[in-house]
Short mmCIF file of C-alpha atoms in Angstrom, two decimals:
data_model
loop_
_atom_site.label_atom_id
_atom_site.label_comp_id
_atom_site.label_asym_id
_atom_site.label_seq_id
_atom_site.Cartn_x
_atom_site.Cartn_y
_atom_site.Cartn_z
CA MET W 206 -31.89 10.07 -52.34
CA ILE W 207 -29.28 13.01 -51.21
CA LYS W 208 -27.49 10.15 -50.04
CA SER W 209 -26.96 8.71 -52.86
CA VAL W 210 -26.07 12.27 -54.15
CA LEU W 211 -23.21 12.57 -51.82
CA LYS W 212 -21.47 9.15 -52.68
CA LEU W 213 -21.57 9.47 -56.18
CA GLY W 214 -20.43 12.90 -55.72
CA PHE W 215 -17.57 11.55 -53.77
CA LEU W 216 -16.98 8.38 -56.28
CA LEU W 217 -16.69 11.12 -58.54
CA LEU W 218 -14.10 13.30 -56.68
CA VAL W 219 -12.14 10.09 -55.72
CA GLY W 220 -12.36 9.23 -59.46
CA ILE W 221 -10.77 12.72 -60.75
CA VAL W 222 -8.26 12.98 -58.28
CA GLY W 223 -7.35 9.82 -58.67
CA TYR W 224 -7.09 9.88 -62.60
CA ASN W 225 -4.68 13.33 -61.80
CA TYR W 226 -2.57 11.35 -59.10
CA PHE W 227 -1.84 8.86 -61.78
CA LEU W 228 -2.25 9.83 -65.39
CA GLY W 229 -2.27 13.43 -65.21
CA ASP W 230 -0.17 16.07 -66.35
CA THR W 231 2.93 17.43 -64.22
CA ALA W 232 0.94 19.72 -62.88
CA GLU W 233 -2.22 17.62 -62.04
CA LYS W 234 -0.14 14.77 -60.82
CA ALA W 235 1.28 17.84 -58.47
CA SER W 236 -1.75 18.94 -57.34
CA ALA W 237 -3.55 15.52 -56.28
CA ARG W 238 -0.76 14.82 -54.51
CA ASN W 239 -0.68 17.50 -52.90
CA LEU W 240 -4.47 17.22 -52.33
CA VAL W 241 -4.07 13.55 -51.12
CA ASN W 242 -1.44 14.68 -48.36
CA GLU W 243 -2.94 17.16 -47.18
CA VAL W 244 -6.02 14.59 -46.53
CA LYS W 245 -3.34 12.55 -45.05
CA ASP W 246 -2.70 15.38 -42.71
CA VAL W 247 -6.66 16.03 -41.55
CA GLY W 248 -6.83 12.04 -41.20
CA ARG W 249 -3.85 12.29 -38.66
CA GLU W 250 -4.81 15.35 -36.78
CA ILE W 251 -8.84 13.36 -36.81
CA GLY W 252 -7.26 10.31 -34.96
CA GLY W 253 -5.10 12.39 -33.08
CA LEU W 254 -8.08 14.33 -31.77
CA ILE W 255 -10.14 11.21 -31.13
CA LYS W 256 -7.24 10.04 -29.17
CA SER W 257 -7.34 12.63 -26.88
CA GLU W 258 -10.87 12.53 -26.07
CA ARG W 259 -10.51 8.79 -25.50
CA GLU W 260 -7.23 9.49 -22.91
CA LYS W 261 -9.26 12.44 -21.52
CA PHE W 262 -12.34 9.83 -20.89
CA ASP W 263 -10.33 7.28 -19.65
CA LYS W 264 -8.72 10.02 -17.18
CA GLY W 265 -12.53 10.61 -15.78
CA LYS W 266 -13.16 13.65 -16.76
CA TYR W 267 -16.93 12.54 -17.51
CA ASP W 268 -17.01 10.57 -14.04
CA LYS W 269 -16.29 14.46 -12.66
CA ALA W 270 -18.97 15.86 -14.79
CA LEU W 271 -21.76 13.36 -13.61
CA VAL W 272 -20.42 14.12 -9.69
CA LYS W 273 -21.12 17.93 -10.20
CA LEU W 274 -24.42 17.05 -11.74
CA LYS W 275 -25.20 15.04 -8.71
CA ASP W 276 -24.41 18.06 -6.91
CA VAL W 277 -26.76 20.37 -8.95
CA TYR W 278 -29.41 18.06 -8.71
CA ASP W 279 -29.06 18.22 -4.50
CA GLY W 280 -29.23 21.64 -4.76
CA VAL W 281 -31.86 22.06 -7.15
CA LYS W 282 -33.92 19.26 -5.59
CA ASP W 283 -33.45 21.64 -2.16
CA LYS W 284 -35.05 24.47 -4.27
CA ALA W 285 -37.83 22.76 -5.93
CA GLN W 286 -39.58 20.97 -3.12
CA TYR W 287 -41.10 24.43 -2.25
CA LEU W 288 -42.58 25.37 -5.74
CA ASP W 289 -44.29 22.94 -8.04
CA LYS W 290 -44.74 19.35 -8.14
CA LYS W 291 -43.99 18.84 -11.65
CA TYR W 292 -40.14 20.23 -10.99
CA MET W 293 -39.44 17.42 -8.39
CA SER W 294 -40.68 14.66 -10.78
CA ARG W 295 -38.59 16.32 -13.90
CA LEU W 296 -35.61 16.85 -11.47
CA ASP W 297 -36.31 12.80 -10.55
CA GLU W 298 -36.04 12.05 -14.22
CA LEU W 299 -32.62 13.87 -14.93
CA SER W 300 -31.74 12.18 -11.64
CA ASP W 301 -32.37 8.92 -13.20
CA LYS W 302 -30.94 9.50 -16.86
CA ARG W 303 -27.86 10.23 -14.70
CA ASN W 304 -27.36 7.77 -12.73
CA GLU W 305 -28.03 5.50 -15.98
CA LEU W 306 -24.98 7.39 -17.29
CA GLU W 307 -23.19 6.73 -14.37
CA ASN W 308 -23.88 2.99 -15.35
CA ARG W 309 -22.99 3.23 -18.85
CA LEU W 310 -19.55 5.17 -17.91
CA SER W 311 -18.55 2.58 -15.44
CA LYS W 312 -19.31 -0.63 -18.53
CA VAL W 313 -17.60 1.97 -21.57
CA SER W 314 -14.51 3.26 -19.39
CA ASP W 315 -13.14 -0.45 -19.78
CA ASP W 316 -13.56 -1.43 -22.55
CA ASN W 317 -11.02 -0.28 -25.26
CA SER W 318 -12.49 -1.91 -28.52
CA ASP W 319 -14.10 0.01 -31.93
CA GLU W 320 -17.35 -0.57 -29.92
CA GLY W 321 -16.62 1.08 -26.87
CA LYS W 322 -15.12 4.14 -28.47
CA LYS W 323 -18.82 4.49 -30.22
CA GLN W 324 -20.20 4.11 -26.75
CA ALA W 325 -17.98 6.44 -25.08
CA LYS W 326 -19.12 8.64 -27.96
CA ARG W 327 -22.61 7.84 -27.58
CA LEU W 328 -22.13 8.54 -24.16
CA THR W 329 -20.78 12.23 -24.36
CA LYS W 330 -23.94 13.37 -26.66
CA ASP W 331 -26.62 11.71 -24.07
CA LEU W 332 -24.47 13.47 -21.22
CA ASP W 333 -23.99 16.46 -23.01
CA LYS W 334 -28.19 16.63 -23.76
CA LEU W 335 -28.92 15.83 -20.20
CA LEU W 336 -26.92 18.67 -19.19
CA GLU W 337 -28.95 20.87 -21.93
CA GLU W 338 -32.06 19.43 -20.45
CA THR W 339 -31.12 20.32 -17.15
CA LYS W 340 -30.56 24.02 -17.76
CA ASN W 341 -33.45 24.68 -18.98
CA LEU W 342 -35.20 23.01 -15.82
CA VAL W 343 -33.06 25.49 -13.90
CA LYS W 344 -34.04 28.18 -16.39
CA GLU W 345 -37.83 27.24 -16.03
CA ILE W 346 -37.57 27.18 -11.83
CA GLU W 347 -35.82 30.30 -11.72
#
């Protein structure tokens, strides 16, 4: 329902801007052209951001994060073994997730297609989630 309302609102907005762009008076045409140029600029900026993130991804930005995460897990394992077994099992789960992300990273880093870019975004989100879960575990252990 909300999705349909948003689509309808977007179409209405595009229709109004299109009407003003082609059929409006001088002030409406100028305003519509200005809006269209600003939207183009935003699109270029978003494209540049995506391209720069892809370059960072290709240069191994996320490889380093996964290596540091492995070091954190090793350090926490040393401390957690003296505490509770539930921490060890959760740490093993997180370590398995990290290994899975590392495997996915090796597959995605060679793929420059649109699907590869989508997978890279998913991988980034999964890495952020894993980091959050790791922070929560470390807080619990402390």
